[in-house]
Coordinates of C-alpha atoms and ligand atoms in Angstrom, one line a residue:
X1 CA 0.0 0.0 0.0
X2 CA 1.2 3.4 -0.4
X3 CA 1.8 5.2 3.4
X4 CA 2.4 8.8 4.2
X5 CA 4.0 9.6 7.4
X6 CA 3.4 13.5 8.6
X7 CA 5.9 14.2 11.0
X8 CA 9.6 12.0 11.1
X9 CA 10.4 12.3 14.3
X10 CA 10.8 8.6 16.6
X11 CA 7.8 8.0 15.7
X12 CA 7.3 8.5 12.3
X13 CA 10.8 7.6 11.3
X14 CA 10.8 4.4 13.1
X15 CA 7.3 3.4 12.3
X16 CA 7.4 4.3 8.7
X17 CA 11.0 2.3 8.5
X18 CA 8.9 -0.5 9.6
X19 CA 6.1 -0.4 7.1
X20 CA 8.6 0.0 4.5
X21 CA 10.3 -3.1 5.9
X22 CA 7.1 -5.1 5.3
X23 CA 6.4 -4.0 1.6
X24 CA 4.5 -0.7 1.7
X25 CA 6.2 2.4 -0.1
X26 CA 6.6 5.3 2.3
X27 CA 6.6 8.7 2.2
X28 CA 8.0 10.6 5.0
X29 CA 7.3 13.8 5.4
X30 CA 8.8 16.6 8.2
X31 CA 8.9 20.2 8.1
X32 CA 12.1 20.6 9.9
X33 CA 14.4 20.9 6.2
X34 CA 17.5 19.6 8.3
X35 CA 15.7 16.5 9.8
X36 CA 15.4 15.7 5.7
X37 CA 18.6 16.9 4.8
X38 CA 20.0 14.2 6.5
X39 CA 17.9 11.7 6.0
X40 CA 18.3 12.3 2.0
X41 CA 22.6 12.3 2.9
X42 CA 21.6 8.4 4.0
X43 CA 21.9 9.3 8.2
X44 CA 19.6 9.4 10.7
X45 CA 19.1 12.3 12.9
X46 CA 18.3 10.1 16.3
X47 CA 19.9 6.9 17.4
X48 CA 17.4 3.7 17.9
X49 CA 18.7 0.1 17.6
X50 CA 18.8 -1.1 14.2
X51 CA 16.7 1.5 12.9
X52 CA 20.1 2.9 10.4
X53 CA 20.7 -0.4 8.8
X54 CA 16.5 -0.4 7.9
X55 CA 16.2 3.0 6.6
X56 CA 19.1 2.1 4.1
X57 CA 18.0 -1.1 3.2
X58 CA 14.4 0.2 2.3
X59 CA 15.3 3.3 0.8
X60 CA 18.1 1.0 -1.1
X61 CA 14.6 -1.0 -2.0
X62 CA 12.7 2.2 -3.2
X63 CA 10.1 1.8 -0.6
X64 CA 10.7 4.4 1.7
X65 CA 11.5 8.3 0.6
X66 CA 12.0 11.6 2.7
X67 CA 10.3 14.9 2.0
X68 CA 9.4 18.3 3.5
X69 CA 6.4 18.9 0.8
X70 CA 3.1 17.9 2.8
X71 CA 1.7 18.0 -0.3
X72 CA 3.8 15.2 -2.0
X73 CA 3.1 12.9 1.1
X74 CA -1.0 13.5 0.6
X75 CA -0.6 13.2 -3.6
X76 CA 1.5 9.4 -2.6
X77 CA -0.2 8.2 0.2
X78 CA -3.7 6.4 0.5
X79 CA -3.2 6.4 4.3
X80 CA -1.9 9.2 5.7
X81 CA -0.5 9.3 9.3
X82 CA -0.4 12.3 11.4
X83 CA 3.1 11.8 14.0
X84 CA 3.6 14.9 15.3
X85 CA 4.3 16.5 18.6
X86 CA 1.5 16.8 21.5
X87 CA 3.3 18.5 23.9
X88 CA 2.3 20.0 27.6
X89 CA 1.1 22.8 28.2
X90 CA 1.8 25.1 32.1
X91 CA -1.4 23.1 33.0
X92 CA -0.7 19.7 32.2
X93 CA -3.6 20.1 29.4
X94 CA -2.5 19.1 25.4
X95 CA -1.2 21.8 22.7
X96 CA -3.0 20.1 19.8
X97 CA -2.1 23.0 17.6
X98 CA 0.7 20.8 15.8
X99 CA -2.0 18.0 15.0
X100 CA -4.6 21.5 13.8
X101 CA -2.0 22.5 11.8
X102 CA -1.2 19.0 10.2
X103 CA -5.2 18.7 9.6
X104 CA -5.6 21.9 7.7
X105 CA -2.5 20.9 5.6
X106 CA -3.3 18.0 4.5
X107 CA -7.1 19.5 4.0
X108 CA -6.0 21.8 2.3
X109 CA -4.0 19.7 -0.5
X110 CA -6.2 16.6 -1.0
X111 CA -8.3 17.0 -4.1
X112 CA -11.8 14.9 -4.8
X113 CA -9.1 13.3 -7.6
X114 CA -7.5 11.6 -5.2
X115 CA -10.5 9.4 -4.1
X116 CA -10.7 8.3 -1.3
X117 CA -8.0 8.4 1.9
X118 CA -7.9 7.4 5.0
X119 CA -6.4 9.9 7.6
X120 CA -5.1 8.1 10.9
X121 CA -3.7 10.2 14.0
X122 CA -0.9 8.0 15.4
X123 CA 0.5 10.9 17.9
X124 CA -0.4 10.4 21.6
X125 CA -3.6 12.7 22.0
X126 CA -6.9 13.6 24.4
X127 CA -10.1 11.4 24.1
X128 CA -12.1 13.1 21.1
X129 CA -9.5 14.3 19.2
X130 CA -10.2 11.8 16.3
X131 CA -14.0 14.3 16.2
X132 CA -11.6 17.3 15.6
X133 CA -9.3 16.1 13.2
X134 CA -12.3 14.8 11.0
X135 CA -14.3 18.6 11.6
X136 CA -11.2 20.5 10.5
X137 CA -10.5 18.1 7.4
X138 CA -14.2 18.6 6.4
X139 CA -13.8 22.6 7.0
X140 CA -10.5 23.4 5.0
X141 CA -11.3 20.6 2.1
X142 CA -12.2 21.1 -1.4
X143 CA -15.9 20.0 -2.1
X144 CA -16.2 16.5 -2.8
X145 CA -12.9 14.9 -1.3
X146 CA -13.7 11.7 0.5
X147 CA -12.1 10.7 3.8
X148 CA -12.2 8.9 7.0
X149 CA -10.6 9.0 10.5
X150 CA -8.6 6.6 12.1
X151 CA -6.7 6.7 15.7
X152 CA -4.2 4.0 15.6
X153 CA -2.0 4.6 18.5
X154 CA 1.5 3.7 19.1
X155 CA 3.2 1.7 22.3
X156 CA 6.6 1.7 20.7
X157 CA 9.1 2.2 23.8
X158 CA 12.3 3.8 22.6
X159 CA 15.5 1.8 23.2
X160 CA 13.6 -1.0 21.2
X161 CA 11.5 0.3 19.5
X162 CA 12.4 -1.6 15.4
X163 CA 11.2 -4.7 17.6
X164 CA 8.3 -3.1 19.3
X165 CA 7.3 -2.0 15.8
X166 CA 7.6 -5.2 13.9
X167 CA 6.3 -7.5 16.7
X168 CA 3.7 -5.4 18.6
X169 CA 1.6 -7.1 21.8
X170 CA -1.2 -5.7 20.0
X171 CA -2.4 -3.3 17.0
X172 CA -5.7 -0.8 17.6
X173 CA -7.2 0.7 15.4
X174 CA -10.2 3.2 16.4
X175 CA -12.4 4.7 14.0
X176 CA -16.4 4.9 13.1
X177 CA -15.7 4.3 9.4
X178 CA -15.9 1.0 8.0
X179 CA -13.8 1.7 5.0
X180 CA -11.5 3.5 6.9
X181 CA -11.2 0.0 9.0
X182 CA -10.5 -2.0 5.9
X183 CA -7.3 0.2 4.5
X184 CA -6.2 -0.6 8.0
X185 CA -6.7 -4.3 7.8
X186 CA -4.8 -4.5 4.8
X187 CA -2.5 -2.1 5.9
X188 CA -1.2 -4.2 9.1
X189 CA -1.8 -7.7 7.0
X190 CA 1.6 -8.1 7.1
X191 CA 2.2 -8.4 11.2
X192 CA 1.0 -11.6 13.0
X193 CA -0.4 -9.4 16.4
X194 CA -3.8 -9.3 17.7
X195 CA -5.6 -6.1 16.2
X196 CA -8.2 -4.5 18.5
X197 CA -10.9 -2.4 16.6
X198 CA -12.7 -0.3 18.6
X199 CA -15.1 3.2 18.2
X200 CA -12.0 6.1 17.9
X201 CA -12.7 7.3 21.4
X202 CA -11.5 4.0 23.1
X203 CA -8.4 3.9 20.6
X204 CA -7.6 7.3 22.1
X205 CA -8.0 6.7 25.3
X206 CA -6.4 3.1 25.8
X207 CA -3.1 4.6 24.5
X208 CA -3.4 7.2 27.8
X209 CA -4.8 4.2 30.1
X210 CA -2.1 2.4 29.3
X211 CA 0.8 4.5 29.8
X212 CA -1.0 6.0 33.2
X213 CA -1.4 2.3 34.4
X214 CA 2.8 1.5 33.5
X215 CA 3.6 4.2 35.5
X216 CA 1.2 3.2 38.6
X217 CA 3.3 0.2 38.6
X218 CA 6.5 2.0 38.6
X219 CA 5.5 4.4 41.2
X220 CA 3.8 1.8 43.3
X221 CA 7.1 0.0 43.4
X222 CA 8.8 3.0 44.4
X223 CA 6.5 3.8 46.9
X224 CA 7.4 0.0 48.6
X225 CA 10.7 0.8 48.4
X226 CA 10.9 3.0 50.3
X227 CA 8.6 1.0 53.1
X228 CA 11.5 -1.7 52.9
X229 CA 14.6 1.1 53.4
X230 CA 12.3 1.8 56.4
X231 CA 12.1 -1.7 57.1
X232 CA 15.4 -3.1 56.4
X233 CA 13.9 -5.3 53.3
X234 CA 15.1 -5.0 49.9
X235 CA 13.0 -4.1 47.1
X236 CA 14.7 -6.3 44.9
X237 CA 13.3 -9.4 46.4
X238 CA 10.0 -8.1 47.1
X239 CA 9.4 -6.8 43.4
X240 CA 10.5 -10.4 42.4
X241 CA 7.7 -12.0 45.2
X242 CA 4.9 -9.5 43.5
X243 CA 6.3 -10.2 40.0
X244 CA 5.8 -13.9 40.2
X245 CA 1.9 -13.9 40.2
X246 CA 1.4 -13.4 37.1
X247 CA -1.8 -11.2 37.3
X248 CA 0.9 -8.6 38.4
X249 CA 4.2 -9.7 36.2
X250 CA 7.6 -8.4 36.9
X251 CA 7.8 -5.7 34.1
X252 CA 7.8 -2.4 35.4
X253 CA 8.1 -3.5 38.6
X254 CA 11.9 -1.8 39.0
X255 CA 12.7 0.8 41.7
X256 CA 14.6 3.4 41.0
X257 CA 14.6 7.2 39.8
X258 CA 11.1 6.9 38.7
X259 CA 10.1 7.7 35.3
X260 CA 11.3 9.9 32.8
X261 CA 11.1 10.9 28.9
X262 CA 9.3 12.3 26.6
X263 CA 5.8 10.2 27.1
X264 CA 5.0 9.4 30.8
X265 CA 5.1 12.4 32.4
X266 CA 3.4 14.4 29.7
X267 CA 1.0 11.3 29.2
X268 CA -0.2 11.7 32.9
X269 CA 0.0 15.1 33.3
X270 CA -2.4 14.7 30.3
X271 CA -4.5 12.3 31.6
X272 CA -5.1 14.2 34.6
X273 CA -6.8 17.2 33.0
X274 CA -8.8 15.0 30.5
X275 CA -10.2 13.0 33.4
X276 CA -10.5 16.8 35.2
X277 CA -12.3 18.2 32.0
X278 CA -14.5 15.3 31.6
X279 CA -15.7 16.0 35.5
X280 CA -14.3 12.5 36.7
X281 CA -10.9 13.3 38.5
X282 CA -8.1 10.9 38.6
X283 CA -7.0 11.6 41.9
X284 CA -4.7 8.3 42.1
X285 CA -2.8 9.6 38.9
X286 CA -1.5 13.0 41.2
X287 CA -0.3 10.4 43.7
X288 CA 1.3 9.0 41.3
X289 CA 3.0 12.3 39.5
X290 CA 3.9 12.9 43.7
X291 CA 5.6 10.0 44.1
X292 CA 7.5 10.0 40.9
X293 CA 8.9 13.5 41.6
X294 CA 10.0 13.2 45.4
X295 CA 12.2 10.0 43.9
X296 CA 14.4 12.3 42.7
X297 CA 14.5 14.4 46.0
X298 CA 14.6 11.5 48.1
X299 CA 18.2 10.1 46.2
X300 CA 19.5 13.7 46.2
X301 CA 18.9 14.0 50.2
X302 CA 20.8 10.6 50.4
X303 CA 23.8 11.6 48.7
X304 CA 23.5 14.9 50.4
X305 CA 23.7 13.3 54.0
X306 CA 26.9 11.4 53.0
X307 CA 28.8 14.1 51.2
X308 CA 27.2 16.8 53.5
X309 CA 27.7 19.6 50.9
X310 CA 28.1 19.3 47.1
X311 CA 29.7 22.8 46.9
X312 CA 33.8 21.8 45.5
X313 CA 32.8 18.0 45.3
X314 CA 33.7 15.9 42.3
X315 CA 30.8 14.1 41.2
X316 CA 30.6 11.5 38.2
X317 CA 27.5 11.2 37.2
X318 CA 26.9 7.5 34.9
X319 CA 23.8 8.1 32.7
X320 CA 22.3 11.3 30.8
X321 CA 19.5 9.1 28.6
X322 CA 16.5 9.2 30.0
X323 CA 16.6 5.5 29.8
X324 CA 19.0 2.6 28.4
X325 CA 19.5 2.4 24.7
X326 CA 18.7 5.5 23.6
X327 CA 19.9 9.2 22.9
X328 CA 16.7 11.0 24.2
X329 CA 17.6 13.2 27.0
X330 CA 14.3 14.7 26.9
X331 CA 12.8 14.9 30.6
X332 CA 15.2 12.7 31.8
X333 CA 16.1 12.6 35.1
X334 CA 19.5 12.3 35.1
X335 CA 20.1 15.6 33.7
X336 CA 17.5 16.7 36.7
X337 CA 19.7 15.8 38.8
X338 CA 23.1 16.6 37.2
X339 CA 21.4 20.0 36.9
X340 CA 20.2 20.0 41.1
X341 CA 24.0 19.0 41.8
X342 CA 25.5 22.2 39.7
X343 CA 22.9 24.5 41.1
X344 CA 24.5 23.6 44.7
X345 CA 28.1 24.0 43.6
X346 CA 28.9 20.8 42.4
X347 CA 31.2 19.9 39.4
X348 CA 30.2 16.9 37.7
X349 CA 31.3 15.0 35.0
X350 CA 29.7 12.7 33.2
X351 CA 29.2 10.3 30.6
X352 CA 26.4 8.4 28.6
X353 CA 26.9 5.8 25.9
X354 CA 24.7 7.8 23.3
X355 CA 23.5 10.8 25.3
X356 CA 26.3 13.1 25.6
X357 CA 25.6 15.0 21.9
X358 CA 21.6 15.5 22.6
X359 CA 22.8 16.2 26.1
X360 CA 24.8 19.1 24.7
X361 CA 22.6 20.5 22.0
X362 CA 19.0 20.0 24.4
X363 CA 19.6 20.0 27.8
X364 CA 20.5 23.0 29.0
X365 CA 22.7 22.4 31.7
X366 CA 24.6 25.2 33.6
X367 CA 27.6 25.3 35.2
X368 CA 30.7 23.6 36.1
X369 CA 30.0 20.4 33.7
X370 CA 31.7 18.3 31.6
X371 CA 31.5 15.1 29.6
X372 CA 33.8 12.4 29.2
X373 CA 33.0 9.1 26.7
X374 CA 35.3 7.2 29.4
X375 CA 33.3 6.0 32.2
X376 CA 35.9 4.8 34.2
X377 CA 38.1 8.2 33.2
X378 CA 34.8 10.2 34.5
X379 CA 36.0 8.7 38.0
X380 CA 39.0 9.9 38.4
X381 CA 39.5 12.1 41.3
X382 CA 35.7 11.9 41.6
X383 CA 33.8 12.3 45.5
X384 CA 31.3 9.7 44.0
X385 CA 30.1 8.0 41.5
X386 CA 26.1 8.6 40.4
X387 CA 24.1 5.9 38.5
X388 CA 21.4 7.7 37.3
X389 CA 20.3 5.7 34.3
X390 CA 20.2 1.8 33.3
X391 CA 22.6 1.4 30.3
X392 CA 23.8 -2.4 30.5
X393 CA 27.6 -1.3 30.5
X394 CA 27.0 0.7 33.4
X395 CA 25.5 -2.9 35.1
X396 CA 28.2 -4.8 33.9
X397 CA 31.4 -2.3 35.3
X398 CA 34.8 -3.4 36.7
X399 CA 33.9 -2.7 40.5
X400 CA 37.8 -3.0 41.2
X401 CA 38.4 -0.1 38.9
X402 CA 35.3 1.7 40.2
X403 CA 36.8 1.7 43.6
X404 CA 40.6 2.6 42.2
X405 CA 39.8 4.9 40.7
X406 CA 37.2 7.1 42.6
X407 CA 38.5 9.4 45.5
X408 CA 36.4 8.2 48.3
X409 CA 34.8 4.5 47.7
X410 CA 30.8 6.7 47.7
X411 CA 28.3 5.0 45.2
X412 CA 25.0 5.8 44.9
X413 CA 22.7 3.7 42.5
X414 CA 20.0 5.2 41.0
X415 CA 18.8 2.2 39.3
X416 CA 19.8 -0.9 41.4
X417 CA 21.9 -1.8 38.7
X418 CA 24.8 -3.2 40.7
X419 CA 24.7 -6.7 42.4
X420 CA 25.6 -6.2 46.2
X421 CA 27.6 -9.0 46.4
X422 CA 30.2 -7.7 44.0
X423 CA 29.9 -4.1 45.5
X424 CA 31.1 -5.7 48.6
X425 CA 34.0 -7.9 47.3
X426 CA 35.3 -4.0 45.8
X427 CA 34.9 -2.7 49.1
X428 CA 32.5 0.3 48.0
X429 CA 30.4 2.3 50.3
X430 CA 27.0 1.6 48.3
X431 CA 23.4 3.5 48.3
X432 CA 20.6 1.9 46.2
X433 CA 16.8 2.3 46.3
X434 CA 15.3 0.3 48.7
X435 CA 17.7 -2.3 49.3
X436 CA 20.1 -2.3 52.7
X437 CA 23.3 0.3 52.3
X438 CA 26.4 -1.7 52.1
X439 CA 29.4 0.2 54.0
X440 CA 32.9 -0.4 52.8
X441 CA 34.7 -2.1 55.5
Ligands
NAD501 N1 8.7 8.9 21.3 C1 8.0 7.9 21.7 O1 8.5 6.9 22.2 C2 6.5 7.8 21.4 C3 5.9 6.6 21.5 C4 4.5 6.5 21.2 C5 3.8 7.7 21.0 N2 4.5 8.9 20.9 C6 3.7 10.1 20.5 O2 3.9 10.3 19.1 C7 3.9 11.7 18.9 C8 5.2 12.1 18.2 O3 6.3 11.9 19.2 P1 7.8 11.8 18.7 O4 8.6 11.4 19.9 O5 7.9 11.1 17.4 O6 8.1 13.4 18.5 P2 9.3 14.1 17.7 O7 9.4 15.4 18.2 O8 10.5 13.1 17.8 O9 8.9 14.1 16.2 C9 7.8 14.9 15.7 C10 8.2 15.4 14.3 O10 7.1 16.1 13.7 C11 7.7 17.2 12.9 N3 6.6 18.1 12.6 C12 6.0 19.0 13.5 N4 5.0 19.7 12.8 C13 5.0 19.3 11.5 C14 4.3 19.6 10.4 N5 3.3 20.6 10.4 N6 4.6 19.0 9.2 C15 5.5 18.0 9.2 N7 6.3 17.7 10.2 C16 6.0 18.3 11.4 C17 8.8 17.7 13.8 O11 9.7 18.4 13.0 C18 9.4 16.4 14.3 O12 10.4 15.9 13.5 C19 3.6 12.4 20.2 O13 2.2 12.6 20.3 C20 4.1 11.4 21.2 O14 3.4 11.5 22.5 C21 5.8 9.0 21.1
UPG502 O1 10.4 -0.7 35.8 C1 10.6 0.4 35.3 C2 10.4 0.7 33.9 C3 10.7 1.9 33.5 N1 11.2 2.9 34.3 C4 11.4 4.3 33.7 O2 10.3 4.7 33.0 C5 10.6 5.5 32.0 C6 10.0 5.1 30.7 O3 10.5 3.8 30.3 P1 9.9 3.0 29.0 O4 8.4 2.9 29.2 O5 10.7 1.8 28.9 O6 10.2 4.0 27.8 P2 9.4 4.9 26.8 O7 10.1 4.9 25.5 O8 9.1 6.2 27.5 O9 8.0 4.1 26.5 C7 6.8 4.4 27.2 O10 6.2 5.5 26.6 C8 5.9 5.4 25.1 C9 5.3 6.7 24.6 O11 4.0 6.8 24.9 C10 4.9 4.2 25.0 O12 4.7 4.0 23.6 C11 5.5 2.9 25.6 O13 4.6 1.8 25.5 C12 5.9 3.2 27.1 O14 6.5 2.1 27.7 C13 12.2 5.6 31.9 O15 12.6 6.7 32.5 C14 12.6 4.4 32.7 O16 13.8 4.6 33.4 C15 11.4 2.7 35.6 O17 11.8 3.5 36.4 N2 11.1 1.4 36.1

């Protein structure tokens, strides 16, 4: 089938890589002329496992082409996606003007010669949106062009999401229109997943459901980690004991940080005024937002009581990514707290696997900081060492070297990445979430 993507950012790039990689032709389309630039030069602006090798091969194959003219994407595509930004706005509520501005495009360059098309809303958005999108097609359209509305949201984590894309738990595809429904069909023939079709409404709001409900789980286990630092007990084991009954599952069951990027916090925050608009408040989802952002606090406060002050202390800081696997710094909270730790006279140097370039160009971060690709050379001299984000190599370090190599033997775990036993045979003085502290001697 012939596929328009509006809007090449993760989204669109990787999920338009993917239907290219299963034998539609793709047209992506992005109004940021750089973003194409460089996907026309053959590289790719972000950095997702696998995802450079499959935009070659399919634009190698013909199947998959890069443009900045909306109205190229609408002549070549019978389906056209809409993946652009939703972000927050100051009161949690969606700025759909990105998605208003994609429907009057698109409006205004379809013709009744290109019969019929089928427009489907893949960005994260509000319940009802699918109504708008449809009203403003219908308003800015030539007489006579024939459409229909889709919301076909996306659960594509980042980190993985070429696998996430190809092998989804599950495909659903909203809409009211039964043609609209059959483009679909044919359009995700190719995938062996279960496809849900439901009214558009659901579709919209399942894909905030879902991500509220992952990060309930994440702040629930948060919440009982701190119980067992209160207690003595480690999380570890106890999110292995819940994880075990399989109504529950282990999956996003690990303390930590709490959650980060650019989805869950905007998704809630989201979700909280919908439910608040529609006159049925979510109160649990605050509690949740609370939790998540004293986890932060909490970690700070512990390093705080060891190192007393952070004014002229060394700090390497391990992780800038919001999460393992990928480059997206965006709302991470490791550069929340590299940023906390400068703020209180702190120099910190630090180091990422893939996040020190998008650290540099988006993050923002003042004062005495710099980066190092070296994890062990970011420990030199260092007052202690910061895990802040769970990158495998991070889990997988040379605890001897660690301890060498740092000024005072101070680690503070961020993500429980580090197995206590071999903390102790390095002799580190080690701080985790929810787990006992392990002292050096
Ligand atoms: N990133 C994820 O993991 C993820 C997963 C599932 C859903 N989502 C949702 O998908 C949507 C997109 O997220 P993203 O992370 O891909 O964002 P992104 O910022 O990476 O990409 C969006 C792209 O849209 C382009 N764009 C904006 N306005 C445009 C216009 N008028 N015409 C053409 N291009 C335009 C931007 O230049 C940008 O490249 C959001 O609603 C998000 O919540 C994101
Ligand atoms: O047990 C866990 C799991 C995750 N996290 C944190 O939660 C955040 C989000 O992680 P993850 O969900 O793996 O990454 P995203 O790429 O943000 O994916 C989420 O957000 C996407 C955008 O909506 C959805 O498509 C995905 O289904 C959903 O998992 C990260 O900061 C992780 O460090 C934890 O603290 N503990």
């Amino acid at each position: 089938m012939n596929i328009t993507i509006i809007g090449t950012g993760y989204v669109g790039l990787t999920s338009g890589t993917c239907f290219a990689e299963v034998g539609h032709n793709v047209t992506c389309v992005d109004n940021n002329p750089e973003k194409i630039e460089t996907l026309l030069k053959g590289e790719i602006p972000i950095y997702e496992p696998g995802l450079a090798d499959l935009v070659k091969q399919n634009v190698a194959a013909g199947r998959l082409k890069f443009t900045t003219s909306t109205e190229e994407g609408v002549k070549n595509g019978d389906i056209i996606f809409i993946a652009v930004p939703t972000p927050p706005q100051a009161d949690g509520s969606v700025d759909l003007s990105f998605i208003e501005k994609v429907a009057r495009e698109i409006a205004q360059c379809l013709t009744p010669e290109h019969g019929y098309r089928v427009i489907v809303d893949k960005s994260t958005v509000p319940v009802k949106t699918g109504d708008k999108v449809e009203q403003t097609v219908r308003r800015y359209a030539p007489e006579g062009v024939q459409f229909g509305v889709v919301s076909n949201p996306e659960f594509l984590r980042e980190g993985c999401a070429v696998d996430d894309l190809l092998n989804p738990d599950r495909i659903v595809i909203g809409s009211n229109d039964e043609k609209a429904l059959t483009y679909m069909h044919k359009l995700y023939e190719p995938f062996v997943a279960p496809v849900l079709v439901t009214d558009i409404n659901s579709a919209e709001l399942i894909k905030h459901a879902a991500n509220s409900f992952l990060a309930l789980k994440i702040s629930y286990i948060n919440a009982v980690a701190n119980i067992c630092e209160a207690a003595g007990a480690d999380v570890e084991k106890v999110a292995e004991g819940i994880g075990m009954d399989k109504r529950i599952g282990r999956q996003f069951l690990n303390a930590g940080l709490g959650y980060g990027g650019s989805c869950f916090p905007k998704d809630i925050k989201a979700f909280i005024n919908i439910s608040e608009t529609l006159g049925q408040p979510f109160g649990l989802l605050k509690e949740v937002e609370r939790i998540n952002f004293d986890q932060a606090d909490r970690f700070l406060n512990k390093i705080r009581e060891k190192l007393w002050v952070f004014r002229e202390k060394k700090i390497a800081l391990w992780g800038l990514a919001f999460k393992q696997n990928t480059d997206d710094v965006r709302e991470s909270v490791a550069v929340t707290l590299a940023q906390k730790m400068l703020d209180e006279g702190a120099s910190v140097i630090a180091t990422d696997p893939q996040g020190i370039p998008t650290a540099k160009k988006f993050s923002n971060l003042t004062g005495d900081i710099t980066f190092t690709e070296d994890m062990y050379a970011a420990l030199d001299g260092a007052d202690a060492l910061i895990i802040a984000t769970e990158w495998p190599q991070f889990a997988a370090a040379d605890l001897c070297e660690v301890a060498k190599r740092l000024r005072t033997p101070l680690v503070f775990d961020g993500r429980n990445l580090l197995d206590p036993e071999d903390v102790k045979a390095a002799k580190l003085e080690y701080y985790s979430i929810g787990r006992p502290a392990i002292d050096s001697n």
